mmCIF file of C-alpha atoms in Angstrom:
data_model
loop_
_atom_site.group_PDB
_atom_site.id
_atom_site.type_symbol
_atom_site.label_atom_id
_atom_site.label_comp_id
_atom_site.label_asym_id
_atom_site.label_seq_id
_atom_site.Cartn_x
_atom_site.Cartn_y
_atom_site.Cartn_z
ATOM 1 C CA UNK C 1 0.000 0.000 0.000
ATOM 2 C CA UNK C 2 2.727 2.525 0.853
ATOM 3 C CA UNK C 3 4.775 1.648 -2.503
ATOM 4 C CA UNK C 4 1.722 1.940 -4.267
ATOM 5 C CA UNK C 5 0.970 5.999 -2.484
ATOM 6 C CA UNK C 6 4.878 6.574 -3.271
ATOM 7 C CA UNK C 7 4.387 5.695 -6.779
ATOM 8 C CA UNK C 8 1.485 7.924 -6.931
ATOM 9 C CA UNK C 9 3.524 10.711 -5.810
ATOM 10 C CA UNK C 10 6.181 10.155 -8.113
ATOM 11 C CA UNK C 11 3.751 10.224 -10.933
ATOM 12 C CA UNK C 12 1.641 13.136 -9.407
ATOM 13 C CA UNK C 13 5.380 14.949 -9.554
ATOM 14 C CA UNK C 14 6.400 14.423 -13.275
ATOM 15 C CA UNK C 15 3.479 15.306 -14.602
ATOM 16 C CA UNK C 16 3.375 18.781 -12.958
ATOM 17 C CA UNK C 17 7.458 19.132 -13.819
ATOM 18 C CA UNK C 18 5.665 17.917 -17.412
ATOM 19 C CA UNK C 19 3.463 21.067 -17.639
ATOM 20 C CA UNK C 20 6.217 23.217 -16.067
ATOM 21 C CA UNK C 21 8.477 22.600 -19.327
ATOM 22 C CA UNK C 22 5.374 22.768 -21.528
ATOM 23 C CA UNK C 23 4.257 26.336 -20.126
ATOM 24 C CA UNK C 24 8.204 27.676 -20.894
ATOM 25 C CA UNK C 25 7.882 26.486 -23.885
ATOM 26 C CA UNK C 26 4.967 28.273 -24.694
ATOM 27 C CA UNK C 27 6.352 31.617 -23.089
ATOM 28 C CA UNK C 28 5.361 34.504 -24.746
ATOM 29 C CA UNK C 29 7.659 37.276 -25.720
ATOM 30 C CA UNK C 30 10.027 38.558 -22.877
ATOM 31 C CA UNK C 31 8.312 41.756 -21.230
ATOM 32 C CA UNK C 32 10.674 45.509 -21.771
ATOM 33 C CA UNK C 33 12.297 45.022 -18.506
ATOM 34 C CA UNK C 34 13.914 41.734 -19.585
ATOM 35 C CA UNK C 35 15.113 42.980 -23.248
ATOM 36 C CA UNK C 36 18.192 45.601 -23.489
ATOM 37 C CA UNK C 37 17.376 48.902 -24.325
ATOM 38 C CA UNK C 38 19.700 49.209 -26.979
ATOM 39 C CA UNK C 39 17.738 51.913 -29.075
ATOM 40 C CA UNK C 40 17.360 55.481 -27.039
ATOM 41 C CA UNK C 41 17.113 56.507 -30.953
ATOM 42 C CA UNK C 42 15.429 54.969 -33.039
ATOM 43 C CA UNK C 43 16.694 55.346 -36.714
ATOM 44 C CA UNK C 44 14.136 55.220 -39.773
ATOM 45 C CA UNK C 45 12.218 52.727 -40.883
ATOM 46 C CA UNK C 46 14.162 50.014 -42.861
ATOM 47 C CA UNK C 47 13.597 51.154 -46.381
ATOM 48 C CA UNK C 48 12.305 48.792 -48.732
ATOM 49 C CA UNK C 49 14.798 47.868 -51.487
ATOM 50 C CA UNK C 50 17.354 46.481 -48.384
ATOM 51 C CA UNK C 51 17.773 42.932 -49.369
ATOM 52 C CA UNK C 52 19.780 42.804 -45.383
ATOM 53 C CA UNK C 53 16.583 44.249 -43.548
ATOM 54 C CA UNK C 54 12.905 43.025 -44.323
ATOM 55 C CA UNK C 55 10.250 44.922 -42.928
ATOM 56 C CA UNK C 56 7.820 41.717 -42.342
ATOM 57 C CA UNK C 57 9.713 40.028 -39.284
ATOM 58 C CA UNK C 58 7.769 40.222 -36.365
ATOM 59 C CA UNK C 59 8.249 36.741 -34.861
ATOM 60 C CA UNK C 60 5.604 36.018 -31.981
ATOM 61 C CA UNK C 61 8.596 35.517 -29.378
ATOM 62 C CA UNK C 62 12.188 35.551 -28.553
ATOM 63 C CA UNK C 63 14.172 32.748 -27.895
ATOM 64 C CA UNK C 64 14.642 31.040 -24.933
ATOM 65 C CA UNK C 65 17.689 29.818 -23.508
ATOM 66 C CA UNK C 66 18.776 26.217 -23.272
ATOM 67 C CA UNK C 67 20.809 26.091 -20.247
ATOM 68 C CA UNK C 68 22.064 22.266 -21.342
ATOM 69 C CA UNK C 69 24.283 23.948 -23.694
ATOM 70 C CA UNK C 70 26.974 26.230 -21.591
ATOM 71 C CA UNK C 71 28.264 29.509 -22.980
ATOM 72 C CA UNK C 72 31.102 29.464 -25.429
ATOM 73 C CA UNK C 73 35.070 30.829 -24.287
ATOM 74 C CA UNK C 74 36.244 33.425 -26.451
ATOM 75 C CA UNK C 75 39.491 35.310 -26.612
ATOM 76 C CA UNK C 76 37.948 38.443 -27.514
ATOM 77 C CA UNK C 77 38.234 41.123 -24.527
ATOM 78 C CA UNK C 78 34.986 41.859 -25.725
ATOM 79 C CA UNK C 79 31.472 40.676 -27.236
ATOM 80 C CA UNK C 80 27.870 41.103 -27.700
ATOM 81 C CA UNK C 81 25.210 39.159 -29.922
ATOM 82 C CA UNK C 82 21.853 41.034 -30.272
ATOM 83 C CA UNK C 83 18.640 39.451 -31.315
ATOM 84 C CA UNK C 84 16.450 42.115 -33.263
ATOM 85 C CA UNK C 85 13.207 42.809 -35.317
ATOM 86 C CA UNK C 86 11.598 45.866 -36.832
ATOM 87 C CA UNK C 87 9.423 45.637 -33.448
ATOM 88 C CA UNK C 88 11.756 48.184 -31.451
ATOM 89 C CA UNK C 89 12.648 45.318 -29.206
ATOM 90 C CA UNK C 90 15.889 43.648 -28.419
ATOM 91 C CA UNK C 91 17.607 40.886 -26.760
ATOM 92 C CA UNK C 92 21.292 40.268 -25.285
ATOM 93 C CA UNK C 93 22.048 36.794 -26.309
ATOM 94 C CA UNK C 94 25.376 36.822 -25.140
ATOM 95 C CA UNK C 95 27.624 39.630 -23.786
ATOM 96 C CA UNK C 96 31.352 39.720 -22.154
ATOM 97 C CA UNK C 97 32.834 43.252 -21.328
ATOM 98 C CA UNK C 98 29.958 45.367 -23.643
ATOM 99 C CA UNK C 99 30.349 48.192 -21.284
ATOM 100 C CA UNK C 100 34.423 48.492 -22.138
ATOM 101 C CA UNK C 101 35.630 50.954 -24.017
ATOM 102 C CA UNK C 102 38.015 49.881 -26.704
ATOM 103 C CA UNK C 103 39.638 50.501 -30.134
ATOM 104 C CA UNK C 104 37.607 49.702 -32.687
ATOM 105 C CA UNK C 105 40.186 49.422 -35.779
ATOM 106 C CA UNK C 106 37.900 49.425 -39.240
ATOM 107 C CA UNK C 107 34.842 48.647 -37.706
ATOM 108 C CA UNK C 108 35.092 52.843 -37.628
ATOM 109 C CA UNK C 109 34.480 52.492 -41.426
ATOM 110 C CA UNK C 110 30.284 51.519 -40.941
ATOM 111 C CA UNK C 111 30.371 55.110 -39.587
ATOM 112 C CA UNK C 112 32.220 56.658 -41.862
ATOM 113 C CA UNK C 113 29.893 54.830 -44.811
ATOM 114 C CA UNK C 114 26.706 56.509 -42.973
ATOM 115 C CA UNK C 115 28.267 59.886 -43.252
ATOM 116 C CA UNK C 116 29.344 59.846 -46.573
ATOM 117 C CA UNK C 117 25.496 58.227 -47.694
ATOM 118 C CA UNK C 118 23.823 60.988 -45.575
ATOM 119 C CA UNK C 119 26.102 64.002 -47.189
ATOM 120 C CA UNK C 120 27.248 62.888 -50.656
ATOM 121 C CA UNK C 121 25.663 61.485 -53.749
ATOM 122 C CA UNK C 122 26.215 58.069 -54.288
ATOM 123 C CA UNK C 123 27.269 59.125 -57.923
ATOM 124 C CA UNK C 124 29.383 62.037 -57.366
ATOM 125 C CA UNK C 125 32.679 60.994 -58.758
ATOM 126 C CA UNK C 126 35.873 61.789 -56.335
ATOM 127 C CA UNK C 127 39.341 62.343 -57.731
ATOM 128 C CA UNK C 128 41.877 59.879 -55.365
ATOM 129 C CA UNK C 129 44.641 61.914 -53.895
ATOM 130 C CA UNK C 130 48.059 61.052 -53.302
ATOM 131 C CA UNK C 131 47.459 61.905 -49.835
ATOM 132 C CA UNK C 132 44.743 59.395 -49.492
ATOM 133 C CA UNK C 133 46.442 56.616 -51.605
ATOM 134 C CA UNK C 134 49.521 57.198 -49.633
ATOM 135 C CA UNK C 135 47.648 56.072 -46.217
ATOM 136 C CA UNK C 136 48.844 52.989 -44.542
ATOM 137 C CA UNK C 137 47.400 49.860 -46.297
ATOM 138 C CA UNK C 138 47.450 48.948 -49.411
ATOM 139 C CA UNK C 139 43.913 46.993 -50.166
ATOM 140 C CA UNK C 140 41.748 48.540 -52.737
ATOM 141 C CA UNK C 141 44.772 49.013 -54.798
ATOM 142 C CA UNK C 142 43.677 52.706 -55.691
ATOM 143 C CA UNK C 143 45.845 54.812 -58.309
ATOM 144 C CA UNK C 144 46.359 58.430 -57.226
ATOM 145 C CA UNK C 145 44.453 61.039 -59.518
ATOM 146 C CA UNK C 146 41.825 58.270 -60.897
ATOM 147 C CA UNK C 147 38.100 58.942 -61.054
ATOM 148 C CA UNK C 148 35.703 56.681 -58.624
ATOM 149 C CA UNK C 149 32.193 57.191 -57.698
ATOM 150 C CA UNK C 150 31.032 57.711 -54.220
ATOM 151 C CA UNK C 151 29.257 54.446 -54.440
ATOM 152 C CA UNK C 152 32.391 52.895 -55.618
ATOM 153 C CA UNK C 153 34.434 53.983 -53.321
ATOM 154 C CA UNK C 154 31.960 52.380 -50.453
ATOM 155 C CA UNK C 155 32.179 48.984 -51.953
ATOM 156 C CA UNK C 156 36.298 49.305 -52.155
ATOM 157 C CA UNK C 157 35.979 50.686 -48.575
ATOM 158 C CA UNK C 158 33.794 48.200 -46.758
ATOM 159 C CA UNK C 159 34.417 44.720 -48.499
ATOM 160 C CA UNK C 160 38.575 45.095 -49.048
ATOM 161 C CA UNK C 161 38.141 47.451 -45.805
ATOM 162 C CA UNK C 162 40.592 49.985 -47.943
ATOM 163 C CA UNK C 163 42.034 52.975 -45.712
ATOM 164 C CA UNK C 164 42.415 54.599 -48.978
ATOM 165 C CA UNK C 165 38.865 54.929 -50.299
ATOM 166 C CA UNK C 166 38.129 55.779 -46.853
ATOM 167 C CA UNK C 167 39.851 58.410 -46.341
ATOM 168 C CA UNK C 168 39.298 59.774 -50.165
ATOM 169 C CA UNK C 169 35.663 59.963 -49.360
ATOM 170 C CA UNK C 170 36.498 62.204 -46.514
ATOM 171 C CA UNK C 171 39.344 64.070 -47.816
ATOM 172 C CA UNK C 172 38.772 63.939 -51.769
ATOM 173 C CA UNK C 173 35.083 65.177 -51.684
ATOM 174 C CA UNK C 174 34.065 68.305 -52.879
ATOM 175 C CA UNK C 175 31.364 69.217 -50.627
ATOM 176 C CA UNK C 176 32.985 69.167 -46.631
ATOM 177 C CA UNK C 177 36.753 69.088 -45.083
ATOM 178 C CA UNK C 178 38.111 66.101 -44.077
ATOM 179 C CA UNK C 179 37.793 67.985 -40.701
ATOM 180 C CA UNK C 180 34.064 68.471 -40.900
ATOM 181 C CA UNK C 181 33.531 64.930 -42.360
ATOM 182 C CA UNK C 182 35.186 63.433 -38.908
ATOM 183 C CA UNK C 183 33.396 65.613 -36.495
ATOM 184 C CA UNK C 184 29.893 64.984 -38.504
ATOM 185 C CA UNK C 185 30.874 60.835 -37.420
ATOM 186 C CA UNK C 186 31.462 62.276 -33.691
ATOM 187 C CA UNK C 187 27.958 64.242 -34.247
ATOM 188 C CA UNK C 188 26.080 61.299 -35.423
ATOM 189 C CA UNK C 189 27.322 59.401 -32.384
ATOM 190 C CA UNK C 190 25.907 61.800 -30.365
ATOM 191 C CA UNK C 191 22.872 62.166 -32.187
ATOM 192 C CA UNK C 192 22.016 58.358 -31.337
ATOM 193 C CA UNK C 193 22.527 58.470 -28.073
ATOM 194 C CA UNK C 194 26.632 57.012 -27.771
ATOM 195 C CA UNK C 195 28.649 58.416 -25.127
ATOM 196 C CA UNK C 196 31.140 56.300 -25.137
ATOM 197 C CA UNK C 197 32.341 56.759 -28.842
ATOM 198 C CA UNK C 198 34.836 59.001 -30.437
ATOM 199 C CA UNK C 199 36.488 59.177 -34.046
ATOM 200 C CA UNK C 200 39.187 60.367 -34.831
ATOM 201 C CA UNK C 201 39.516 59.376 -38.187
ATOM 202 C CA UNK C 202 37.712 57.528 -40.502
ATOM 203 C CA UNK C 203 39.915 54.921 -41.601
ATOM 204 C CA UNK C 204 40.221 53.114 -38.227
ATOM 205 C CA UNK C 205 43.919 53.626 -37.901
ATOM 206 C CA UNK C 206 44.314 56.043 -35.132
ATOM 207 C CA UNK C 207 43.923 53.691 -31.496
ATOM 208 C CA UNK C 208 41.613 56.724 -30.461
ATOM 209 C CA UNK C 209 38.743 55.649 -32.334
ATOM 210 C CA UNK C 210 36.840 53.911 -29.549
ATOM 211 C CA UNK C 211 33.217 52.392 -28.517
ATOM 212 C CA UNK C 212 31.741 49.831 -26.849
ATOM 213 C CA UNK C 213 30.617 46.862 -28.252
ATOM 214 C CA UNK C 214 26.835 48.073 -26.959
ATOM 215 C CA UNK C 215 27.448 51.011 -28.887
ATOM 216 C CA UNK C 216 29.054 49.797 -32.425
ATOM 217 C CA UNK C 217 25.736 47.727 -31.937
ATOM 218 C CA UNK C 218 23.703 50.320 -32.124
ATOM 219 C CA UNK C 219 25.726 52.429 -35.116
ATOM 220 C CA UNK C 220 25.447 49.269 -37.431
ATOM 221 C CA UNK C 221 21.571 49.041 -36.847
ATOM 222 C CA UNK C 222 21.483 52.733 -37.598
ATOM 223 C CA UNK C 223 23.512 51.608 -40.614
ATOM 224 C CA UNK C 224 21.545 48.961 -41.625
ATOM 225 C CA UNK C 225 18.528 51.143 -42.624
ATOM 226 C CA UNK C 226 20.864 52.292 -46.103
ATOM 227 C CA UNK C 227 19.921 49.689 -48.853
ATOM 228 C CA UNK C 228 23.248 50.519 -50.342
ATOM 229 C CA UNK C 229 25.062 49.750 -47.368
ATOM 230 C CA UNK C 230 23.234 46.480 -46.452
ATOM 231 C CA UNK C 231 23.725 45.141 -50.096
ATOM 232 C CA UNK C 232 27.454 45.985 -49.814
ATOM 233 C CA UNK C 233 28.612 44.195 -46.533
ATOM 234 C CA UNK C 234 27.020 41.020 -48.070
ATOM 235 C CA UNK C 235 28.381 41.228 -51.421
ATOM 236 C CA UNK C 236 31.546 38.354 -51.058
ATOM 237 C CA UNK C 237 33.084 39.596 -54.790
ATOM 238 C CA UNK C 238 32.839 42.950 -57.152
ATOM 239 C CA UNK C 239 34.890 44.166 -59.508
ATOM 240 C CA UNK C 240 34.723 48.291 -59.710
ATOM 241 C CA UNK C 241 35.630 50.331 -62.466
ATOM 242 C CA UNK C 242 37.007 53.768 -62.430
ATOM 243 C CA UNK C 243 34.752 56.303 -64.160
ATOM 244 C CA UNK C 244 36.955 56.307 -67.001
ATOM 245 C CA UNK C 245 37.108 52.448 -67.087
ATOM 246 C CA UNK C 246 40.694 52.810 -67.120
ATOM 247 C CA UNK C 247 41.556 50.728 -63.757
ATOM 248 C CA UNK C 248 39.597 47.843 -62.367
ATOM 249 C CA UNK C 249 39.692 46.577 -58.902
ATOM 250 C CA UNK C 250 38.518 42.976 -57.794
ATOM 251 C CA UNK C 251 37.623 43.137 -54.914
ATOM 252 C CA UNK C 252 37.518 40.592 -52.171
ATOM 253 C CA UNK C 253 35.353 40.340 -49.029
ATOM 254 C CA UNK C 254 37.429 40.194 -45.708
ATOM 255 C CA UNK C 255 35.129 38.677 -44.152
ATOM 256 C CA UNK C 256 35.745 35.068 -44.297
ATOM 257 C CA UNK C 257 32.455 33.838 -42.815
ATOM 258 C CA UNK C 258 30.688 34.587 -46.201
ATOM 259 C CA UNK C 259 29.554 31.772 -47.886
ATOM 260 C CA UNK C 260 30.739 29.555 -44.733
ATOM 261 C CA UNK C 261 28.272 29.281 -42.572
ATOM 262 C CA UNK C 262 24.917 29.605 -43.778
ATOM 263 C CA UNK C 263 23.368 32.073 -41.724
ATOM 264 C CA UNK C 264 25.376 34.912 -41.764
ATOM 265 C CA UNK C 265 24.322 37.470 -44.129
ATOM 266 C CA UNK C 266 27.000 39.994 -43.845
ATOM 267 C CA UNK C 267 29.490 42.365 -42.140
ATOM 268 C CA UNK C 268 32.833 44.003 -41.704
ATOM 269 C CA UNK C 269 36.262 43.080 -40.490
ATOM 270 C CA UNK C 270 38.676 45.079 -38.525
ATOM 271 C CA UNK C 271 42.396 44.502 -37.424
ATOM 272 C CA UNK C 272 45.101 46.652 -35.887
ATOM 273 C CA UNK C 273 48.305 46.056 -33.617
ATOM 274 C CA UNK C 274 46.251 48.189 -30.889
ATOM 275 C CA UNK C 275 42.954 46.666 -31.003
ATOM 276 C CA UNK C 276 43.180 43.863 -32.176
ATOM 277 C CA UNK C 277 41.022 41.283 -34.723
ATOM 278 C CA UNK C 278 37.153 43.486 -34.578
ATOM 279 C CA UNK C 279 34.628 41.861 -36.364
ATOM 280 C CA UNK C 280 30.891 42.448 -37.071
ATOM 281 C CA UNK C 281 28.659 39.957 -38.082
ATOM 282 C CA UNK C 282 24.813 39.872 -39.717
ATOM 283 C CA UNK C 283 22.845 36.481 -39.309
ATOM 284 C CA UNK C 284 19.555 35.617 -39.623
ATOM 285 C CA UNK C 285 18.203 32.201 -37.301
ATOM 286 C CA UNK C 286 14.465 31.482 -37.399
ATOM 287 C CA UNK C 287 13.833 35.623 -39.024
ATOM 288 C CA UNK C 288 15.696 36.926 -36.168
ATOM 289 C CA UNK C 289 18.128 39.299 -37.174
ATOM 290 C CA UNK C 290 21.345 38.873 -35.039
ATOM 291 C CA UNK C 291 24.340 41.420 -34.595
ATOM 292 C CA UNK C 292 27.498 39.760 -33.349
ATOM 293 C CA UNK C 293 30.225 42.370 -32.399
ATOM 294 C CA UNK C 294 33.634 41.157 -31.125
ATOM 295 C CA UNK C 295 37.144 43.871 -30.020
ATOM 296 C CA UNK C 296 40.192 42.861 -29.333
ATOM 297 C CA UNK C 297 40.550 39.016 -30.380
ATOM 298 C CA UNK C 298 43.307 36.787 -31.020
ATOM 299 C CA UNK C 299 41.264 35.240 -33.834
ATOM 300 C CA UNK C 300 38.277 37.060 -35.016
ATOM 301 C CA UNK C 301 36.785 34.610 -37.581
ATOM 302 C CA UNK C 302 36.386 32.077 -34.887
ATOM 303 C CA UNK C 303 34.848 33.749 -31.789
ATOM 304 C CA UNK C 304 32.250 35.001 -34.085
ATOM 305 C CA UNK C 305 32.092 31.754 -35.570
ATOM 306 C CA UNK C 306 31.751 29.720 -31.928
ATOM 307 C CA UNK C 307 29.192 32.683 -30.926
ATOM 308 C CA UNK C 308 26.946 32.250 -33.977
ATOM 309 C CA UNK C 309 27.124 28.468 -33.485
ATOM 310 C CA UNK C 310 26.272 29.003 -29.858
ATOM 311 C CA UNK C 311 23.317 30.565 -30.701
ATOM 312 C CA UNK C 312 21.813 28.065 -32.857
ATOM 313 C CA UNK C 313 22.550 25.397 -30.022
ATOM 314 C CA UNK C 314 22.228 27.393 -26.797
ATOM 315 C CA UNK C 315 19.234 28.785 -27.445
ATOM 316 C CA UNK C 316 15.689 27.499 -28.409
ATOM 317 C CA UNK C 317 14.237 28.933 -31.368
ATOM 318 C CA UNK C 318 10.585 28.447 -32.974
#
C-alpha cells in the first residue's frame, strides 16, 4: 500500500514538472524590462529595397535559452550578440565586457559609410589623392588622380576594408573638409545616443577611435537602414571600375564567414596592432536578425564563428 501511495507521488510529480516545461515552452515574448534597451534613438524605418533588412519580421517571441548547452570561451576582450526585429525590441544573447571601451580598428568604417550616404551622392565621382592613396594599407589598390564614384568607393571601402577609399571619401570630396567629415561621425554618435564613442579618423587607424561593443551595436543598426550599405557588406566579390574604365579593382570580401556558414548574411572586419582582430557579423536564425560584435581578439573569424554556433545550439528557437 505505501509503494503503491509513493508511486502515486512520483507520478503526481512528473506530470506537474511535465506542464512546467510545456508552459516555458509556450512563453510569450520577454516583457521591456527583460530585453536591453539598446535603441534610445530609433533610426528610420528600414527602407524597402534592403535585401539585409525586411520589414515583415515580427516573430511572436524571442528565444529562450537552453541552459544544457553552456556559454562558449572566447578570446575576444569583448562581445555582444543582439537578437532584433523591426518591433523596437531587443535581446542580449550573449555579452562579455559590452560596457568596455576599446579601439575599434575598421569597424570605424560603418560610420564613416553613414556619413558619406547621408552628405554625398552616391554618384558624385571623387578624384583619389596622393594623400589618401599614400595612407597605410594597401587593399583597394587605388591609383592616385583616378576617377571613382562615391558608391564605388563604399564597396572598395567596406568589403577590401581599404584605408584609402576611406579616407578619399572624406578628404577627396568636394562638398565638406576632411575635418568636418570626422566631427559629422562624432555628431552622429551623439545624435544616437553614444557616449562612449569618439572618431578620430575615418579609416580606423588612429587607437583613439573607440566604442563599446553596446554602442558599435547600435551604429550598425542605424547603418543597416541604407539599402546601399546592407547590399554591400554582403556582397563576397565585385569588380569596380574607375569612371573612365581605365583601372579595375577585384575586390575581395574580408570577411571570411561569407559563404561559410549559412546564416550569416554579412558584415565588416577590422584589425590593428592596438585593437586587435574586430569583427561584425549579420545572421539571420528562425527571421531573427542577429548582430554579433567582437574587439580585441586573437582570432576574429572564430569567436564570431563559436558565438553564432552558440546561438543556434544554446538557445531554443521556434
Amino acid at each position: 500500500m505505501f509503494k503503491k501511495y509513493i508511486l502515486q507521488v512520483i507520478i503526481f510529480i512528473l506530470l506537474i514538472a511535465i506542464a512546467w516545461v510545456l508552459l516555458l515552452l509556450r512563453q510569450p515574448l520577454p516583457q521591456k524590462d527583460n530585453l536591453a534597451t539598446l535603441n534610445p534613438v530609433q533610426p528610420k524605418p528600414v527602407q524597402s529595397g534592403g535585401d539585409a533588412i525586411e520589414q515583415n519580421l515580427r516573430p511572436e517571441y524571442y528565444p529562450i535559452r537552453n541552459w544544457l548547452v553552456d556559454e562558449p570561451e572566447i578570446s575576444a576582450k569583448s562581445a555582444i550578440m543582439v537578437a532584433f526585429n523591426n518591433d523596437e525590441k531587443e535581446m542580449v544573447l550573449y555579452q562579455k565586457n559590452s560596457y568596455q571601451q576599446l579601439p575599434i580598428a575598421s569597424l570605424t568604417k560603418i560610420m564613416t559609410a553613414v556619413i558619406a550616404l547621408e552628405n554625398l551622392n552616391p554618384e558624385d565621382v571623387i578624384r583619389v589623392s596622393k594623400n589618401s592613396v599614400m595612407i597605410d594599407g594597401d587593399k583597394g589598390g587605388l591609383i592616385i588622380d583616378e576617377n571613382l564614384s562615391v558608391k564605388d568607393l563604399l564597396y572598395i571601402m567596406l568589403i577590401e576594408s581599404s584605408n584609402d577609399a576611406a579616407n578619399a571619401l572624406a578628404n577627396d570630396n568636394q562638398k565638406i573638409s576632411f575635418e568636418e567629415f570626422v566631427s559629422l561621425m562624432n555628431k552622429k554618435a551623439k545624435d544616437l545616443g553614444l557616449n562612449n564613442v569618439h572618431f578620430e579618423d575615418p579609416t580606423g587607424l588612429s587607437e583613439k577611435n573607440q566604442s563599446t561593443v553596446r554602442d558599435l551595436t547600435k551604429i550598425i543598426k542605424y547603418s543597416l537602414n541604407f539599402p546601399l550599405l546592407a547590399e554591400i557588406i554582403k556582397t563576397p566579390q565585385a569588380t569596380i571600375s574607375s569612371s573612365d574604365k581605365k583601372f579595375v579593382h577585384n575586390l575581395i570580401n574580408t570577411n571570411k564567414l561569407l559563404g561559410k556558414i549559412p546564416v550569416v548574411l554579412g558584415g565588416k572586419t577590422g584589425f590593428t596592432q592596438e585593437a586587435g582582430g574586430c569583427m561584425f557579423a549579420l545572421s539571420n536564425i528562425n527571421n531573427h536578425y542577429l548582430v554579433t560584435v567582437i574587439l580585441g581578439s586573437q582570432s576574429r573569424e572564430e569567436d564570431t564563428e563559436k558565438l553564432i554556433n552558440w546561438a543556434q545550439n544554446g538557445w531554443l528557437w521556434k
